[in-house]
mmCIF file of C-alpha atoms in Angstrom:
data_model
loop_
_atom_site.group_PDB
_atom_site.id
_atom_site.type_symbol
_atom_site.label_atom_id
_atom_site.label_comp_id
_atom_site.label_asym_id
_atom_site.label_seq_id
_atom_site.Cartn_x
_atom_site.Cartn_y
_atom_site.Cartn_z
ATOM 1 C CA MET A 1 -37.620 3.968 -44.275
ATOM 2 C CA GLN A 2 -41.324 4.401 -43.560
ATOM 3 C CA ASN A 3 -43.676 6.463 -45.775
ATOM 4 C CA ASN A 4 -41.028 6.597 -48.572
ATOM 5 C CA TYR A 5 -42.356 6.465 -52.124
ATOM 6 C CA ASP A 6 -39.024 5.999 -53.888
ATOM 7 C CA PRO A 7 -40.066 2.620 -55.431
ATOM 8 C CA ILE A 8 -42.944 4.139 -57.337
ATOM 9 C CA ALA A 9 -41.813 7.799 -57.715
ATOM 10 C CA ARG A 10 -41.754 7.728 -61.495
ATOM 11 C CA TYR A 11 -45.140 6.114 -61.730
ATOM 12 C CA TYR A 12 -46.998 7.725 -58.778
ATOM 13 C CA ASP A 13 -48.863 10.415 -60.692
ATOM 14 C CA VAL A 14 -49.938 8.014 -63.428
ATOM 15 C CA LEU A 15 -51.233 5.482 -60.853
ATOM 16 C CA SER A 16 -53.045 8.188 -58.977
ATOM 17 C CA ARG A 17 -54.868 9.413 -62.073
ATOM 18 C CA LEU A 18 -55.685 5.916 -63.237
ATOM 19 C CA VAL A 19 -57.516 5.300 -59.976
ATOM 20 C CA TYR A 20 -58.868 8.751 -59.037
ATOM 21 C CA PHE A 21 -58.837 10.344 -62.499
ATOM 22 C CA ARG A 22 -58.317 14.133 -61.935
ATOM 23 C CA ALA A 23 -59.937 14.252 -58.498
ATOM 24 C CA GLN A 24 -56.677 14.431 -56.527
ATOM 25 C CA LEU A 25 -55.320 17.086 -58.965
ATOM 26 C CA ARG A 26 -58.430 19.207 -58.721
ATOM 27 C CA ALA A 27 -58.527 18.977 -54.939
ATOM 28 C CA GLN A 28 -55.192 20.765 -54.919
ATOM 29 C CA THR A 29 -55.350 23.125 -57.846
ATOM 30 C CA ASP A 30 -58.776 24.579 -56.922
ATOM 31 C CA GLN A 31 -57.145 26.132 -53.819
ATOM 32 C CA LEU A 32 -54.175 27.813 -55.485
ATOM 33 C CA HIS A 33 -55.901 31.050 -56.528
ATOM 34 C CA LEU A 34 -55.986 32.016 -52.867
ATOM 35 C CA ILE A 35 -52.219 32.168 -52.527
ATOM 36 C CA PRO A 36 -51.238 35.794 -51.936
ATOM 37 C CA ALA A 37 -48.556 37.505 -54.102
ATOM 38 C CA ASN A 38 -45.033 37.535 -52.689
ATOM 39 C CA SER A 39 -45.797 34.760 -50.191
ATOM 40 C CA LYS A 40 -43.465 32.486 -48.294
ATOM 41 C CA ILE A 41 -44.866 28.983 -48.818
ATOM 42 C CA LEU A 42 -44.075 25.654 -47.107
ATOM 43 C CA ILE A 43 -44.995 22.510 -49.043
ATOM 44 C CA ALA A 44 -44.687 19.367 -46.982
ATOM 45 C CA GLY A 45 -44.781 16.076 -48.818
ATOM 46 C CA GLY A 46 -44.986 17.560 -52.277
ATOM 47 C CA GLY A 47 -44.449 14.372 -54.202
ATOM 48 C CA THR A 48 -43.223 14.697 -57.791
ATOM 49 C CA GLY A 49 -43.529 18.465 -57.754
ATOM 50 C CA TRP A 50 -46.185 18.980 -60.417
ATOM 51 C CA ILE A 51 -47.880 21.346 -57.963
ATOM 52 C CA LEU A 52 -44.944 23.722 -58.314
ATOM 53 C CA GLU A 53 -45.728 24.263 -61.985
ATOM 54 C CA GLU A 54 -49.426 24.785 -61.205
ATOM 55 C CA ILE A 55 -48.588 27.423 -58.510
ATOM 56 C CA SER A 56 -46.236 29.138 -60.978
ATOM 57 C CA LYS A 57 -48.953 29.461 -63.560
ATOM 58 C CA ILE A 58 -50.889 31.574 -61.063
ATOM 59 C CA ARG A 59 -47.965 33.298 -59.378
ATOM 60 C CA PRO A 60 -45.022 33.204 -61.816
ATOM 61 C CA GLU A 61 -42.788 35.356 -59.648
ATOM 62 C CA GLY A 62 -42.257 36.681 -56.120
ATOM 63 C CA LEU A 63 -42.756 33.423 -54.206
ATOM 64 C CA GLU A 64 -40.314 31.895 -51.766
ATOM 65 C CA ILE A 65 -41.082 28.192 -51.499
ATOM 66 C CA THR A 66 -39.645 25.608 -49.133
ATOM 67 C CA TYR A 67 -40.283 22.155 -50.478
ATOM 68 C CA ILE A 68 -39.937 19.136 -48.135
ATOM 69 C CA GLU A 69 -40.069 15.567 -49.403
ATOM 70 C CA ILE A 70 -38.941 12.325 -47.813
ATOM 71 C CA SER A 71 -38.512 10.529 -51.154
ATOM 72 C CA GLU A 72 -35.187 11.325 -52.730
ATOM 73 C CA LYS A 73 -36.398 10.256 -56.166
ATOM 74 C CA MET A 74 -39.488 12.424 -55.995
ATOM 75 C CA LEU A 75 -37.371 15.326 -54.884
ATOM 76 C CA GLN A 76 -35.140 14.828 -57.948
ATOM 77 C CA LEU A 77 -38.242 14.953 -60.155
ATOM 78 C CA SER A 78 -39.425 18.083 -58.382
ATOM 79 C CA GLY A 79 -36.146 19.838 -59.000
ATOM 80 C CA LYS A 80 -36.757 19.550 -62.757
ATOM 81 C CA ARG A 81 -40.090 21.479 -62.677
ATOM 82 C CA ASP A 82 -40.513 24.875 -64.283
ATOM 83 C CA VAL A 83 -41.081 27.295 -61.334
ATOM 84 C CA LYS A 84 -40.808 30.464 -63.492
ATOM 85 C CA ALA A 85 -39.159 33.270 -61.493
ATOM 86 C CA ASN A 86 -40.046 31.852 -58.073
ATOM 87 C CA HIS A 87 -37.362 30.631 -55.692
ATOM 88 C CA VAL A 88 -37.628 27.099 -54.353
ATOM 89 C CA THR A 89 -35.497 25.544 -51.595
ATOM 90 C CA TYR A 90 -35.612 21.721 -51.772
ATOM 91 C CA ILE A 91 -35.211 19.798 -48.480
ATOM 92 C CA HIS A 92 -34.827 16.043 -48.345
ATOM 93 C CA ALA A 93 -36.460 15.195 -45.037
ATOM 94 C CA ALA A 94 -39.410 13.663 -43.384
ATOM 95 C CA ALA A 95 -42.064 16.208 -42.252
ATOM 96 C CA GLU A 96 -41.657 15.034 -38.621
ATOM 97 C CA ASP A 97 -37.963 15.881 -38.736
ATOM 98 C CA PHE A 98 -38.282 19.335 -40.260
ATOM 99 C CA LYS A 99 -36.795 22.162 -38.170
ATOM 100 C CA THR A 100 -36.743 25.824 -39.069
ATOM 101 C CA SER A 101 -36.856 29.301 -37.570
ATOM 102 C CA GLU A 102 -38.708 30.589 -40.591
ATOM 103 C CA SER A 103 -42.387 31.492 -40.636
ATOM 104 C CA TYR A 104 -44.655 31.129 -43.607
ATOM 105 C CA ASP A 105 -47.765 32.765 -45.077
ATOM 106 C CA VAL A 106 -49.030 29.522 -46.671
ATOM 107 C CA ILE A 107 -48.667 25.847 -45.877
ATOM 108 C CA ILE A 108 -49.648 23.213 -48.403
ATOM 109 C CA THR A 109 -50.232 19.546 -47.351
ATOM 110 C CA ALA A 110 -51.730 17.321 -50.044
ATOM 111 C CA PHE A 111 -52.351 13.687 -49.136
ATOM 112 C CA LEU A 112 -49.722 13.896 -46.416
ATOM 113 C CA PHE A 113 -51.547 13.033 -43.187
ATOM 114 C CA ASP A 114 -53.033 9.782 -44.472
ATOM 115 C CA ASN A 115 -49.495 8.343 -44.154
ATOM 116 C CA PHE A 116 -49.235 8.774 -40.376
ATOM 117 C CA SER A 117 -50.332 7.100 -37.250
ATOM 118 C CA LYS A 118 -52.400 9.135 -34.744
ATOM 119 C CA ASP A 119 -49.343 9.969 -32.593
ATOM 120 C CA LYS A 120 -47.234 10.948 -35.572
ATOM 121 C CA ILE A 121 -50.008 13.156 -36.934
ATOM 122 C CA SER A 122 -49.953 15.255 -33.740
ATOM 123 C CA ILE A 123 -46.157 15.741 -34.015
ATOM 124 C CA VAL A 124 -46.319 16.792 -37.720
ATOM 125 C CA PHE A 125 -49.287 19.041 -37.098
ATOM 126 C CA ASP A 126 -47.558 20.868 -34.287
ATOM 127 C CA ILE A 127 -44.333 21.337 -36.312
ATOM 128 C CA LEU A 128 -46.226 22.840 -39.242
ATOM 129 C CA ASN A 129 -48.653 24.865 -37.134
ATOM 130 C CA ASN A 130 -45.749 26.514 -35.351
ATOM 131 C CA THR A 131 -44.319 27.754 -38.656
ATOM 132 C CA LEU A 132 -47.541 29.401 -39.897
ATOM 133 C CA ARG A 133 -48.092 33.045 -39.311
ATOM 134 C CA GLU A 134 -51.266 34.476 -37.800
ATOM 135 C CA LYS A 135 -53.892 34.858 -40.598
ATOM 136 C CA GLY A 136 -51.779 32.482 -42.658
ATOM 137 C CA LEU A 137 -53.469 29.962 -44.953
ATOM 138 C CA TRP A 138 -53.224 26.169 -44.735
ATOM 139 C CA LEU A 139 -54.156 24.488 -47.997
ATOM 140 C CA PHE A 140 -55.199 20.983 -46.956
ATOM 141 C CA SER A 141 -56.347 18.086 -49.094
ATOM 142 C CA ASP A 142 -56.648 14.389 -48.282
ATOM 143 C CA PHE A 143 -58.905 11.343 -48.329
ATOM 144 C CA TYR A 144 -61.949 11.544 -46.147
ATOM 145 C CA TYR A 145 -63.929 8.720 -44.556
ATOM 146 C CA THR A 146 -65.950 8.209 -41.364
ATOM 147 C CA ALA A 147 -67.681 4.942 -40.347
ATOM 148 C CA SER A 148 -70.915 6.810 -39.750
ATOM 149 C CA GLU A 149 -71.060 8.577 -43.114
ATOM 150 C CA GLY A 150 -68.823 6.561 -45.345
ATOM 151 C CA LYS A 151 -69.827 4.130 -48.063
ATOM 152 C CA LEU A 152 -68.816 0.462 -48.269
ATOM 153 C CA TRP A 153 -66.817 1.020 -51.459
ATOM 154 C CA GLN A 154 -64.823 3.788 -49.688
ATOM 155 C CA LYS A 155 -63.975 1.481 -46.810
ATOM 156 C CA LEU A 156 -62.872 -1.268 -49.220
ATOM 157 C CA MET A 157 -60.801 1.179 -51.276
ATOM 158 C CA LEU A 158 -59.076 2.461 -48.171
ATOM 159 C CA LYS A 159 -58.113 -1.090 -47.166
ATOM 160 C CA ALA A 160 -56.788 -1.869 -50.606
ATOM 161 C CA MET A 161 -54.891 1.443 -50.817
ATOM 162 C CA TYR A 162 -53.226 0.928 -47.421
ATOM 163 C CA PHE A 163 -52.382 -2.712 -48.194
ATOM 164 C CA PHE A 164 -50.665 -1.603 -51.419
ATOM 165 C CA PHE A 165 -48.682 1.262 -49.951
ATOM 166 C CA ARG A 166 -47.656 -0.713 -46.875
ATOM 167 C CA CYS A 167 -46.137 -3.278 -49.184
ATOM 168 C CA ILE A 168 -44.540 -0.821 -51.586
ATOM 169 C CA SER A 169 -43.666 2.211 -49.441
ATOM 170 C CA LYS A 170 -43.868 0.920 -45.832
ATOM 171 C CA VAL A 171 -46.638 3.342 -44.899
ATOM 172 C CA GLU A 172 -46.779 3.221 -41.131
ATOM 173 C CA THR A 173 -50.568 3.122 -40.665
ATOM 174 C CA ASN A 174 -53.511 1.203 -41.994
ATOM 175 C CA THR A 175 -56.153 3.621 -40.686
ATOM 176 C CA LEU A 176 -57.243 7.026 -41.969
ATOM 177 C CA ILE A 177 -57.171 9.602 -39.177
ATOM 178 C CA ASN A 178 -59.318 12.645 -39.848
ATOM 179 C CA THR A 179 -57.623 15.886 -38.742
ATOM 180 C CA GLU A 180 -60.477 18.378 -38.674
ATOM 181 C CA ALA A 181 -60.687 18.263 -34.831
ATOM 182 C CA MET A 182 -57.071 19.297 -34.568
ATOM 183 C CA PHE A 183 -57.584 22.370 -36.701
ATOM 184 C CA GLN A 184 -60.665 23.224 -34.605
ATOM 185 C CA GLN A 185 -58.660 22.949 -31.363
ATOM 186 C CA HIS A 186 -56.101 25.383 -32.767
ATOM 187 C CA HIS A 187 -58.807 27.855 -33.827
ATOM 188 C CA TYR A 188 -58.483 27.603 -37.557
ATOM 189 C CA HIS A 189 -61.269 29.000 -39.684
ATOM 190 C CA GLN A 190 -62.511 27.067 -42.712
ATOM 191 C CA MET A 191 -62.508 29.430 -45.658
ATOM 192 C CA GLN A 192 -63.306 26.965 -48.357
ATOM 193 C CA VAL A 193 -64.445 23.295 -48.349
ATOM 194 C CA LYS A 194 -64.863 21.131 -51.391
ATOM 195 C CA LYS A 195 -65.408 17.418 -51.905
ATOM 196 C CA TYR A 196 -64.362 15.240 -54.814
ATOM 197 C CA TYR A 197 -64.641 11.666 -55.934
ATOM 198 C CA SER A 198 -68.118 11.277 -54.387
ATOM 199 C CA GLY A 199 -66.911 12.771 -51.132
ATOM 200 C CA PHE A 200 -63.916 10.388 -50.723
ATOM 201 C CA ILE A 201 -61.502 13.306 -51.189
ATOM 202 C CA LYS A 202 -61.871 16.554 -49.342
ATOM 203 C CA SER A 203 -59.928 19.863 -49.697
ATOM 204 C CA ILE A 204 -60.151 22.571 -47.059
ATOM 205 C CA VAL A 205 -58.580 26.026 -46.976
ATOM 206 C CA TYR A 206 -57.934 26.926 -43.354
ATOM 207 C CA GLN A 207 -56.954 30.345 -41.981
ATOM 208 C CA LYS A 208 -55.082 30.573 -38.734
ATOM 209 C CA SER A 209 -56.711 32.950 -36.290
#
């Protein structure tokens, strides 16, 4: 199965912090204070679920969270997290296969889109976009690189990262596709933009207009 992190689920967070220190963590947690009380939240590709505990520190009750993860082992780890009085529905599925009639106040995608080919990104984006209510928030974080602005070390790190994850997790792409144009085409407003790890990681809070 492509884009499945089962083989390294137990070690993923440690590996991430060995390479990127706390940059990936900060790129996600710096957004969480914007989550409204009593929200319905969709988390796509949540990994080991540590983000659930961070959310629950800020909003310890009143949240309804749908948690989608393709890796069964990561989903099992997520299910052991302390979510306080919030309600979490865990779904074992790929983001591109997710179907629902629900609508959400907040979507969270952290380092999700870097797994996909250009065609698959459009599919996943449309699925998630259709579930987000007007004025809803999309908390987005991912790697960021462009040939015109990027540095050599970033290019080399991307190549090494994709080589590793294609071997271990069968990641379907070897190219980072930036998604900002897609958000612009769908009239999202950037409420907050922050960069980490010398600009190699970017987090953006979008609002759907």
